[in-house]
Coordinates of C-alpha atoms in Angstrom, one line a residue:
Chain A
M33 CA 84.0 155.5 126.9
L34 CA 84.3 158.5 124.7
T35 CA 81.9 161.2 125.6
P36 CA 80.3 163.9 123.4
D37 CA 82.8 166.4 124.7
D38 CA 85.8 164.2 124.2
T39 CA 86.3 165.1 120.6
K40 CA 89.9 166.1 120.4
P41 CA 90.9 165.9 116.8
S42 CA 93.8 163.7 115.8
T43 CA 96.9 165.8 115.0
S44 CA 98.3 165.8 111.6
S45 CA 101.8 164.5 111.5
D46 CA 104.7 166.3 109.9
T47 CA 106.6 163.1 109.3
I48 CA 105.4 162.3 105.7
R49 CA 108.4 162.7 103.5
E50 CA 108.1 164.3 100.2
G51 CA 110.1 162.7 97.4
N52 CA 112.6 164.4 95.2
S53 CA 111.4 167.2 93.1
S54 CA 112.4 165.3 90.0
A55 CA 110.9 161.9 89.2
E56 CA 113.2 158.9 89.7
H57 CA 114.4 157.2 86.6
V58 CA 113.4 153.6 86.7
V59 CA 114.5 153.1 83.1
D60 CA 116.2 156.1 81.5
G61 CA 114.1 157.8 79.0
R62 CA 111.2 155.3 79.4
I63 CA 109.9 154.7 82.9
Y64 CA 109.8 157.2 85.8
R65 CA 108.5 157.0 89.3
L66 CA 106.3 159.7 90.8
G67 CA 105.7 160.0 94.5
G68 CA 107.2 160.3 98.0
F69 CA 107.8 158.2 101.1
V70 CA 105.8 157.4 104.2
P71 CA 107.2 156.4 107.6
L72 CA 106.2 153.0 109.0
D73 CA 105.1 154.6 112.2
G74 CA 101.9 152.5 112.8
R75 CA 99.6 154.9 110.9
L76 CA 99.3 152.6 107.8
S77 CA 96.7 149.8 107.7
W78 CA 98.5 148.0 104.9
S79 CA 102.0 147.8 106.3
A80 CA 103.5 146.8 109.6
K81 CA 104.9 149.3 112.1
R82 CA 108.6 149.3 111.7
P83 CA 110.2 152.3 113.5
G84 CA 113.0 153.9 111.5
R85 CA 111.8 152.5 108.2
I86 CA 109.9 154.1 105.4
Q87 CA 108.1 152.9 102.3
P88 CA 107.7 154.6 98.9
I89 CA 104.2 155.2 97.5
S90 CA 104.4 155.4 93.7
G91 CA 102.8 156.2 90.5
Y92 CA 104.6 155.8 87.2
V93 CA 105.0 157.6 83.9
V94 CA 105.9 155.4 80.9
Q95 CA 107.1 157.3 77.8
N96 CA 106.1 155.5 74.6
D97 CA 106.9 157.3 71.4
D98 CA 105.1 160.7 71.6
R99 CA 102.6 159.6 74.3
A100 CA 103.0 159.4 78.0
Y101 CA 101.2 156.7 80.0
L102 CA 100.4 157.6 83.6
L103 CA 100.0 154.5 85.7
D104 CA 98.5 155.5 89.1
T105 CA 99.1 158.9 90.6
G106 CA 100.2 158.5 94.3
V107 CA 98.5 159.7 97.4
A108 CA 97.1 163.2 98.1
A109 CA 99.6 163.9 100.8
H110 CA 102.4 163.8 98.2
R111 CA 100.5 166.1 95.8
A112 CA 103.0 169.0 95.5
T113 CA 105.9 166.6 94.8
V114 CA 104.0 164.5 92.3
M115 CA 102.8 167.5 90.4
Q116 CA 106.3 168.9 90.2
Q117 CA 107.7 165.5 89.1
F118 CA 105.0 165.1 86.5
S119 CA 105.5 168.5 84.9
G120 CA 109.2 167.9 84.6
L121 CA 108.6 164.8 82.5
L122 CA 106.2 166.1 79.9
K123 CA 106.7 168.1 76.8
K124 CA 104.3 170.9 76.1
D125 CA 101.0 169.5 74.9
Q126 CA 102.2 165.9 75.0
P127 CA 99.2 163.5 75.0
V128 CA 98.8 161.6 78.2
T129 CA 96.8 158.4 78.7
A130 CA 96.0 157.7 82.4
F131 CA 95.3 154.2 83.8
L132 CA 94.6 153.3 87.4
T133 CA 95.6 149.8 88.5
R134 CA 92.9 150.1 91.2
A135 CA 90.2 152.6 92.1
D136 CA 91.9 153.2 95.4
Y137 CA 93.2 156.3 97.1
Q138 CA 96.7 154.9 96.9
C139 CA 96.4 155.2 93.1
L140 CA 94.0 158.0 92.3
G141 CA 95.0 160.6 95.0
N142 CA 96.4 163.1 92.4
L143 CA 94.5 162.2 89.3
E144 CA 92.4 165.4 89.2
A145 CA 95.3 167.6 90.2
L146 CA 97.5 166.2 87.5
N147 CA 94.7 166.7 84.9
D148 CA 94.3 170.3 86.1
Q149 CA 98.0 170.8 85.6
H150 CA 98.4 169.0 82.3
P151 CA 95.1 168.0 80.8
L152 CA 94.9 164.3 80.2
E153 CA 93.8 163.2 76.7
E154 CA 92.6 159.8 77.7
L155 CA 91.5 157.8 80.7
A156 CA 91.7 154.0 80.0
F157 CA 89.8 151.7 82.2
D158 CA 89.0 148.0 82.5
I159 CA 87.1 147.5 85.7
R160 CA 83.4 147.9 85.5
S161 CA 82.4 146.6 88.9
P162 CA 80.1 149.1 90.7
F163 CA 82.5 148.9 93.6
S164 CA 85.1 150.6 91.5
A165 CA 82.9 153.7 91.3
F166 CA 84.3 154.6 87.9
D167 CA 81.7 157.3 87.3
D168 CA 82.9 159.0 90.5
V169 CA 86.6 158.6 89.6
K170 CA 86.1 160.4 86.3
R171 CA 83.4 162.9 87.3
N172 CA 85.7 165.9 87.4
L173 CA 87.8 165.0 84.4
Q174 CA 86.3 167.2 81.7
N175 CA 87.0 166.5 78.1
V176 CA 89.0 163.4 78.8
R177 CA 88.3 160.6 76.4
E178 CA 87.3 157.3 78.0
T179 CA 88.6 154.1 76.6
L180 CA 87.3 150.9 77.8
L181 CA 89.7 148.0 77.4
T182 CA 88.4 144.7 76.2
P183 CA 86.2 143.4 78.9
G184 CA 86.4 140.0 80.6
F185 CA 89.0 137.9 82.2
G186 CA 91.9 136.1 80.5
G187 CA 94.5 137.3 78.0
Y188 CA 96.5 140.4 77.9
K189 CA 94.8 143.6 76.7
P190 CA 96.7 146.5 75.1
L191 CA 96.6 149.6 77.2
A192 CA 94.6 151.7 74.8
A193 CA 96.7 152.3 71.7
S194 CA 100.0 151.3 73.3
D195 CA 102.0 148.7 71.4
D196 CA 104.1 148.2 74.5
L197 CA 101.9 148.1 77.6
V198 CA 99.5 145.3 78.2
V199 CA 97.0 144.9 81.1
F200 CA 95.7 141.9 82.8
P201 CA 93.6 141.2 85.9
A202 CA 95.4 140.4 89.1
M203 CA 94.4 137.3 90.9
I204 CA 96.1 138.4 94.1
R205 CA 94.2 141.4 95.2
I206 CA 91.7 143.0 97.5
L207 CA 89.8 145.4 95.2
G208 CA 89.3 145.1 91.5
T209 CA 92.9 145.3 90.3
N210 CA 95.0 145.1 87.1
W211 CA 98.7 144.6 86.6
V212 CA 100.5 146.2 83.7
Y213 CA 103.4 144.9 81.8
S214 CA 105.8 146.8 79.5
K215 CA 107.0 144.4 76.9
S216 CA 109.9 146.5 75.7
Q217 CA 111.2 147.3 79.2
R218 CA 110.3 143.9 80.8
T219 CA 108.7 145.8 83.7
L220 CA 105.8 144.5 85.7
F221 CA 103.6 147.0 87.5
T222 CA 102.1 145.0 90.3
S223 CA 99.8 147.4 92.1
D224 CA 99.4 146.2 95.7
W225 CA 101.4 143.0 95.5
F226 CA 105.2 142.9 96.0
C227 CA 104.7 145.7 98.5
H228 CA 106.5 143.9 101.2
T229 CA 109.8 145.9 101.1
D230 CA 110.9 149.0 103.0
L231 CA 113.9 151.2 103.4
A232 CA 115.9 153.0 106.1
A233 CA 114.5 156.3 106.9
D234 CA 117.4 158.2 105.3
A235 CA 117.2 156.4 102.0
Q236 CA 117.2 158.7 99.0
S237 CA 116.0 156.3 96.3
S238 CA 113.1 153.9 96.1
I239 CA 114.9 151.7 93.5
L240 CA 116.9 148.7 94.5
T241 CA 119.4 147.7 91.9
D242 CA 121.5 145.3 93.8
S243 CA 120.9 142.5 96.3
A244 CA 123.2 144.1 98.7
M245 CA 120.8 147.1 99.0
D246 CA 117.9 144.8 99.9
E247 CA 117.4 144.2 103.6
T248 CA 114.1 142.3 103.2
T249 CA 113.8 139.0 105.0
Y250 CA 111.0 136.5 105.0
E251 CA 110.0 137.7 108.4
S252 CA 109.9 141.4 107.5
A253 CA 108.0 140.6 104.2
I254 CA 105.4 138.5 105.8
E255 CA 104.8 141.0 108.5
H256 CA 103.8 143.5 105.8
V257 CA 101.8 141.1 103.7
Q258 CA 99.7 139.9 106.7
C259 CA 98.6 143.5 107.4
K260 CA 96.9 143.9 104.0
Y261 CA 96.2 140.4 103.0
Y262 CA 94.8 139.3 106.4
W263 CA 92.6 136.7 104.7
L264 CA 95.4 134.6 103.2
S265 CA 95.8 132.7 106.5
Q266 CA 92.2 131.4 106.0
A267 CA 92.4 130.9 102.3
N268 CA 93.2 128.1 99.9
T269 CA 96.2 129.8 98.3
D270 CA 96.9 127.1 95.7
P271 CA 95.1 128.9 92.9
L272 CA 97.1 132.1 93.7
R273 CA 100.4 130.3 93.6
V274 CA 99.5 128.7 90.3
W275 CA 98.5 132.0 88.9
L276 CA 101.7 133.8 90.0
K277 CA 103.9 131.1 88.7
K278 CA 102.2 131.3 85.3
V279 CA 102.6 135.1 85.2
F280 CA 106.3 134.8 85.7
E281 CA 106.6 131.9 83.3
D282 CA 104.7 133.8 80.6
L283 CA 106.4 137.2 81.1
D284 CA 110.1 138.0 81.2
V285 CA 110.2 140.2 84.2
Q286 CA 113.4 142.2 84.9
I287 CA 111.8 145.0 87.0
I288 CA 109.0 144.9 89.5
A289 CA 107.3 148.2 90.1
P290 CA 104.6 148.2 92.8
T291 CA 102.4 151.0 94.1
V292 CA 103.9 150.6 97.6
G293 CA 107.4 149.6 98.5
C294 CA 110.6 149.5 96.6
I295 CA 111.1 149.1 92.9
L296 CA 113.1 145.9 92.3
S297 CA 115.4 146.6 89.3
D298 CA 117.7 143.6 89.1
Q299 CA 117.1 140.1 87.9
K300 CA 118.4 138.4 91.1
L301 CA 116.2 140.7 93.2
V302 CA 113.2 139.8 91.0
E303 CA 113.9 136.1 91.5
K304 CA 114.4 136.5 95.2
H305 CA 111.1 138.4 95.7
Y306 CA 109.2 136.0 93.4
E307 CA 110.4 133.1 95.6
L308 CA 109.6 135.0 98.7
A309 CA 106.0 135.7 97.5
M310 CA 105.5 132.0 96.6
E311 CA 106.8 130.9 100.0
M312 CA 104.5 133.3 101.8
L313 CA 101.5 132.2 99.8
L314 CA 102.4 128.6 100.6
K315 CA 103.0 129.1 104.3
L316 CA 100.1 131.4 104.9
G317 CA 97.5 129.4 103.1
R318 CA 95.5 126.7 104.8
K319 CA 97.1 123.3 104.1
N320 CA 93.8 121.6 103.7
G321 CA 92.4 124.1 101.2
Chain B
M179 CA 63.1 154.8 93.5
N180 CA 59.3 154.6 93.4
E181 CA 57.0 157.6 93.6
T182 CA 54.1 156.0 95.6
T183 CA 53.6 156.4 99.3
D184 CA 52.2 153.0 100.2
V185 CA 55.6 151.3 100.0
P186 CA 58.6 152.0 102.2
Q187 CA 60.5 155.2 101.3
F188 CA 63.9 156.6 102.2
P189 CA 64.9 157.9 104.6
R190 CA 63.3 155.0 106.6
E191 CA 63.4 155.0 110.4
I192 CA 64.2 151.3 110.9
S193 CA 64.3 151.6 114.7
P194 CA 63.7 154.6 117.0
G195 CA 66.4 157.1 116.1
V196 CA 68.1 155.0 113.5
F197 CA 67.5 156.0 109.9
W198 CA 68.3 154.1 106.7
L199 CA 69.3 156.3 103.7
N200 CA 70.0 154.9 100.3
Y201 CA 70.4 155.5 96.7
C202 CA 70.9 152.3 94.8
M203 CA 73.6 151.8 92.2
G204 CA 73.4 149.4 89.3
T205 CA 75.7 146.4 88.9
S206 CA 76.5 146.9 85.2
P207 CA 76.9 149.6 82.7
K208 CA 73.9 148.2 80.7
T209 CA 70.3 148.6 81.6
P210 CA 68.2 147.2 83.0
E211 CA 70.4 146.2 85.8
L212 CA 70.3 144.6 89.1
H213 CA 69.9 147.1 91.9
L214 CA 72.6 147.2 94.5
H215 CA 72.2 149.2 97.7
L216 CA 74.8 151.8 98.7
S217 CA 73.2 152.6 102.0
I218 CA 74.3 154.9 104.8
F219 CA 72.7 155.2 108.2
L220 CA 72.1 158.0 110.6
V221 CA 71.8 157.5 114.4
I222 CA 70.1 160.4 116.3
G223 CA 71.2 160.5 119.9
S224 CA 69.8 162.9 122.5
E225 CA 73.0 164.9 122.4
K226 CA 74.9 163.9 119.2
T227 CA 74.2 162.6 115.7
F228 CA 76.2 160.0 114.0
L229 CA 76.4 159.2 110.3
I230 CA 77.7 155.8 109.1
D231 CA 79.5 156.1 105.7
T232 CA 79.2 158.7 103.0
S233 CA 77.9 157.2 99.8
L234 CA 79.3 158.5 96.5
P235 CA 79.5 162.1 95.1
T236 CA 77.4 161.0 92.1
M237 CA 74.7 160.0 94.5
W238 CA 74.8 163.1 96.6
R239 CA 71.8 164.7 94.9
G240 CA 69.7 161.7 95.9
I241 CA 71.2 161.3 99.4
E242 CA 71.3 164.9 100.6
P243 CA 67.6 165.5 100.8
Q244 CA 67.2 162.2 102.8
L245 CA 69.9 163.2 105.2
R246 CA 68.4 166.7 105.7
E247 CA 65.0 165.1 106.3
A248 CA 66.4 162.6 108.8
L249 CA 68.4 165.2 110.6
A250 CA 65.2 167.3 111.0
G251 CA 67.1 170.4 111.8
R252 CA 69.8 168.8 114.0
K253 CA 73.4 169.3 113.1
L254 CA 75.6 166.5 112.1
D255 CA 78.2 165.8 114.7
Y256 CA 80.1 162.7 113.6
I257 CA 80.8 161.2 110.2
F258 CA 82.0 157.6 110.7
V259 CA 83.7 156.1 107.7
T260 CA 83.8 152.3 108.0
H261 CA 86.8 152.1 105.6
P262 CA 88.4 154.1 102.9
E263 CA 87.0 152.4 99.9
L264 CA 85.3 154.7 97.4
P265 CA 81.7 153.6 97.8
H266 CA 82.0 154.1 101.6
S267 CA 84.2 157.2 101.7
A268 CA 84.2 159.2 98.5
G269 CA 81.3 161.4 99.7
L270 CA 83.4 162.6 102.6
P271 CA 84.4 166.0 101.0
N272 CA 80.8 166.8 100.3
L273 CA 79.8 166.1 103.9
M274 CA 82.8 167.8 105.5
E275 CA 81.9 170.9 103.4
Q276 CA 78.2 170.8 104.1
F277 CA 78.6 170.1 107.8
P278 CA 81.6 172.2 108.9
E279 CA 81.2 171.3 112.5
A280 CA 81.2 167.6 112.0
T281 CA 84.1 165.4 113.2
L282 CA 85.4 162.6 111.0
I283 CA 85.7 159.5 113.1
G284 CA 87.0 156.0 112.6
D285 CA 90.2 154.1 112.2
M286 CA 92.2 157.0 111.0
R287 CA 95.2 155.1 109.8
D288 CA 95.9 156.0 106.1
Y289 CA 93.7 159.1 106.2
H290 CA 96.7 161.4 106.7
L291 CA 97.7 160.3 103.2
F292 CA 94.3 160.3 101.6
F293 CA 92.6 163.3 103.2
P294 CA 95.3 165.3 104.9
E295 CA 93.1 168.4 104.8
Y296 CA 90.6 166.8 107.3
M297 CA 93.1 165.6 109.9
G298 CA 92.4 168.6 112.1
R299 CA 88.7 167.6 112.2
S300 CA 89.3 163.9 112.9
Q301 CA 89.1 161.5 115.8
N302 CA 90.8 158.1 115.8
V303 CA 89.1 155.2 117.4
V304 CA 90.1 151.6 117.9
P305 CA 88.0 148.4 118.2
G306 CA 86.3 148.2 121.5
E307 CA 86.0 151.9 122.1
K308 CA 82.6 153.4 122.9
L309 CA 81.3 156.8 121.8
S310 CA 78.4 158.3 123.7
L311 CA 75.6 160.1 121.8
G312 CA 73.8 161.0 125.0
D313 CA 71.0 158.4 125.5
R314 CA 72.8 155.8 123.5
S315 CA 76.3 154.8 122.5
I316 CA 78.2 153.4 119.6
T317 CA 80.8 150.6 120.0
F318 CA 83.4 150.3 117.3
I319 CA 84.2 146.7 116.4
D320 CA 86.9 145.1 114.3
A321 CA 85.0 144.0 111.2
A322 CA 84.6 140.2 111.0
I323 CA 83.8 140.5 107.3
K324 CA 85.6 143.2 105.3
D325 CA 87.7 144.0 102.2
L326 CA 90.3 146.6 103.3
P327 CA 92.2 146.2 106.6
G328 CA 91.2 148.6 109.3
T329 CA 87.5 148.3 108.5
L330 CA 85.3 148.9 111.5
W331 CA 81.7 147.9 112.2
A332 CA 79.6 149.8 114.7
Y333 CA 77.1 148.6 117.2
E334 CA 74.3 150.9 118.6
D335 CA 73.4 149.6 122.0
V336 CA 69.8 150.8 122.5
T337 CA 68.2 149.5 119.3
Q338 CA 70.9 146.8 119.1
T339 CA 71.6 147.6 115.5
M340 CA 74.9 146.2 114.0
F341 CA 76.3 148.2 111.1
V342 CA 78.3 145.8 109.0
C343 CA 79.3 147.7 105.8
D344 CA 80.4 145.0 103.3
G345 CA 79.2 142.1 105.4
F346 CA 75.8 140.4 104.8
S347 CA 75.5 141.7 101.2
L348 CA 72.3 141.0 99.3
T349 CA 70.6 142.1 96.2
H350 CA 67.0 142.8 95.8
D351 CA 65.9 141.5 92.4
G352 CA 62.3 140.6 93.0
D353 CA 62.3 137.1 91.5
E354 CA 64.2 134.3 93.1
N355 CA 64.0 132.5 89.7
I356 CA 66.1 135.1 87.9
D357 CA 69.4 133.5 86.9
P358 CA 72.0 136.0 88.2
V359 CA 74.7 134.6 86.1
D360 CA 72.8 135.9 83.1
V361 CA 71.8 139.1 84.8
G362 CA 75.0 140.0 86.6
R363 CA 77.7 138.5 84.6
E364 CA 76.6 138.2 81.0
L365 CA 74.4 141.4 81.2
R366 CA 71.4 139.8 79.6
D367 CA 69.0 141.7 77.4
L368 CA 65.8 142.0 79.2
E369 CA 62.6 143.2 77.6
D370 CA 62.0 146.9 78.5
D371 CA 59.0 146.2 80.7
E372 CA 60.5 143.3 82.6
P373 CA 60.9 144.2 86.2
V374 CA 64.4 144.0 87.7
H375 CA 62.9 144.3 91.1
F376 CA 59.4 145.0 92.5
E377 CA 58.2 148.3 93.6
G378 CA 59.3 149.4 97.0
E379 CA 61.9 146.6 97.5
C380 CA 64.8 149.0 97.9
A381 CA 63.5 150.2 101.3
M382 CA 62.1 146.9 102.6
L383 CA 63.4 145.0 105.5
T384 CA 64.3 141.5 104.6
S385 CA 61.2 140.1 106.3
E386 CA 59.2 142.2 104.0
L387 CA 60.9 141.1 100.8
P388 CA 59.0 138.6 98.6
S389 CA 62.2 136.6 98.3
V390 CA 66.0 136.7 98.5
N391 CA 67.9 135.5 95.6
I392 CA 70.9 133.6 96.9
K393 CA 72.6 133.2 93.6
S394 CA 72.5 137.0 93.1
A395 CA 73.8 137.5 96.6
S396 CA 76.7 135.2 95.9
L397 CA 77.7 137.3 92.9
I398 CA 77.6 140.5 94.9
I399 CA 79.6 138.8 97.6
E400 CA 82.2 137.7 95.1
R401 CA 82.5 141.3 93.8
A402 CA 82.4 143.1 97.2
L403 CA 84.6 140.5 98.9
Y404 CA 87.0 139.1 96.4
W405 CA 88.7 136.8 98.8
S406 CA 85.4 135.0 99.5
R407 CA 86.2 132.6 96.7
F408 CA 89.2 131.3 98.5
V409 CA 87.9 131.2 102.1
K410 CA 85.5 128.6 103.4
P411 CA 82.5 130.3 104.9
D412 CA 82.5 128.1 108.1
L413 CA 85.8 129.8 109.1
L414 CA 84.4 133.2 108.6
F415 CA 81.0 132.8 110.2
G416 CA 82.5 131.2 113.3
D417 CA 84.0 134.7 114.0
V418 CA 80.7 136.4 113.2
R419 CA 78.8 134.2 115.7
K420 CA 81.3 134.9 118.5
L421 CA 80.9 138.6 117.8
F422 CA 77.1 138.4 117.9
E423 CA 77.4 136.7 121.3
D424 CA 79.1 139.8 122.7
Y425 CA 77.0 142.3 120.7
P426 CA 73.6 140.6 120.1
P427 CA 71.9 142.4 117.1
K428 CA 68.2 142.8 116.6
L429 CA 68.9 144.5 113.2
I430 CA 71.8 144.1 110.8
A431 CA 72.4 147.1 108.6
P432 CA 74.7 146.3 105.6
S433 CA 75.8 148.8 103.0
H434 CA 74.9 146.6 100.1
G435 CA 71.7 145.0 100.9
N436 CA 68.3 145.3 102.6
V437 CA 68.3 145.8 106.4
I438 CA 68.0 142.4 108.0
D439 CA 65.4 141.9 110.7
N440 CA 64.9 138.1 110.5
I441 CA 68.6 137.4 111.3
P442 CA 68.8 133.6 111.7
E443 CA 67.0 133.1 108.4
I444 CA 69.0 135.6 106.4
E445 CA 72.3 134.6 108.1
K446 CA 71.7 131.1 106.8
M447 CA 71.1 132.4 103.3
V448 CA 74.2 134.6 103.4
I449 CA 76.3 131.7 104.4
E450 CA 74.8 129.7 101.5
A451 CA 75.7 132.6 99.2
H452 CA 79.3 132.6 100.5
E453 CA 79.4 128.8 99.9
L454 CA 78.2 129.3 96.4
A455 CA 80.9 131.9 95.7
Y456 CA 83.6 129.5 97.2
A457 CA 82.2 126.5 95.3
R458 CA 82.1 128.4 92.0
A459 CA 85.8 129.4 92.3
T460 CA 86.8 125.9 93.3
E461 CA 85.0 124.6 90.2
V462 CA 86.7 127.1 88.0
A463 CA 90.1 126.3 89.5
G464 CA 89.5 122.7 88.7

């Protein structure tokens, strides 16, 4: 039993790896990754412990004409890096629209800091559940215009005034979550799904561009998925597989860009991980619904 | 919150040394709206005090006076965050600032990324661990019903209170005949003087409520626990019953609902609400 005097604080680790000072180019001139890396040392609830391996945690900047779209902002522990990367991407006074795929610390950890550094013009949002606590998310964003996307499920909603980015609710999720799709870059931002990849600790890039770079196996993937999506093993996953299949039938996806894990930037990799995801959903789900 | 004194008020001492603090949030951006609890709880031990969850910064003005009143001059020793979802943890910076001697306690995985500044004031616990508050202790329990992984429940052994965060969610909407599909989902237009809930319901124990609206509860469960639409409740509540055998509760204290004192009756209703959520999703999926 712990006693009142047994209150030794946990020690903060120095093993969180900052990312590069410059944002990674996912698509040159159009899509950039913000963020750093975290070791899979057992201190994450959402991923398995895998000594010697790391995972990227990412936000993204999508350049669209004169406006930049900020999709998620990374975690607070990567703040210095994210701020440096962000400032390197923006022109002076460039208007920025921010959008969070989830109201979760993985996504909003640097929202206020980035706004302090380069005032956001607009915060677009779509989730109105009280559990998303939107009033609290925006409470320190002074003078930022709020744009509510078209409410309700079904269909793709333009991300504010963008003619390229569309938003739709994710059916595979824990909290209220949207995925975002760039039509011109055929890139799908999948928030907390397709987060089942990791990298060797000395990896320099979070982007996989070739199957030879990808060490993911079914076993390593499912180990990660079961950490966060613990409920899948008790669930009827048929509707989830039907939904995921439809997403990939409806959208031409060449790049998958999740909040956690590697960016999959190769058609064969996208196909491999889509099949992996479908297989995991099938095998994890209860056979009798 | 009502202004009269003949109905229960917050903070409410629901059992000796266990205080219920709450500032309800609405379920929609329109008004009037269904009330939804965002409760936190304070346990006063003979040596240490222990707060369960943090509420939201926008509710701090409502919560702080309740907390000060319940503490009655004692210092706050522990801030236990059940899980790092905003409604349960976003008030943490306020609390850490207001109570500089307090220790953040819980499953501290992820917090080094979310709140690195508090790691020097934190204490990690794992399911099964006990924390002494002097004359009583808290046992940390792997949550049987949760959204985020790593969620912990807490069991206080003297009053046998089980703190279940997102489990056992209920609304208090005063009239069991209100159709929550209209209220919660379609944001119906009510007349200005139509009550959304009756006076004093916010701070009532479930045995004191005029009724519990199972349909409303099912909508809240769907929202708080998205997966509930895919998981049959019998699987879930089997785990809950096993847990209650090891830690028999006299009170169940949820974050999103009235404190439950008539447990068998309400447990049955909550299961029914989960079944409704599951059935509705099955129906939609065809």
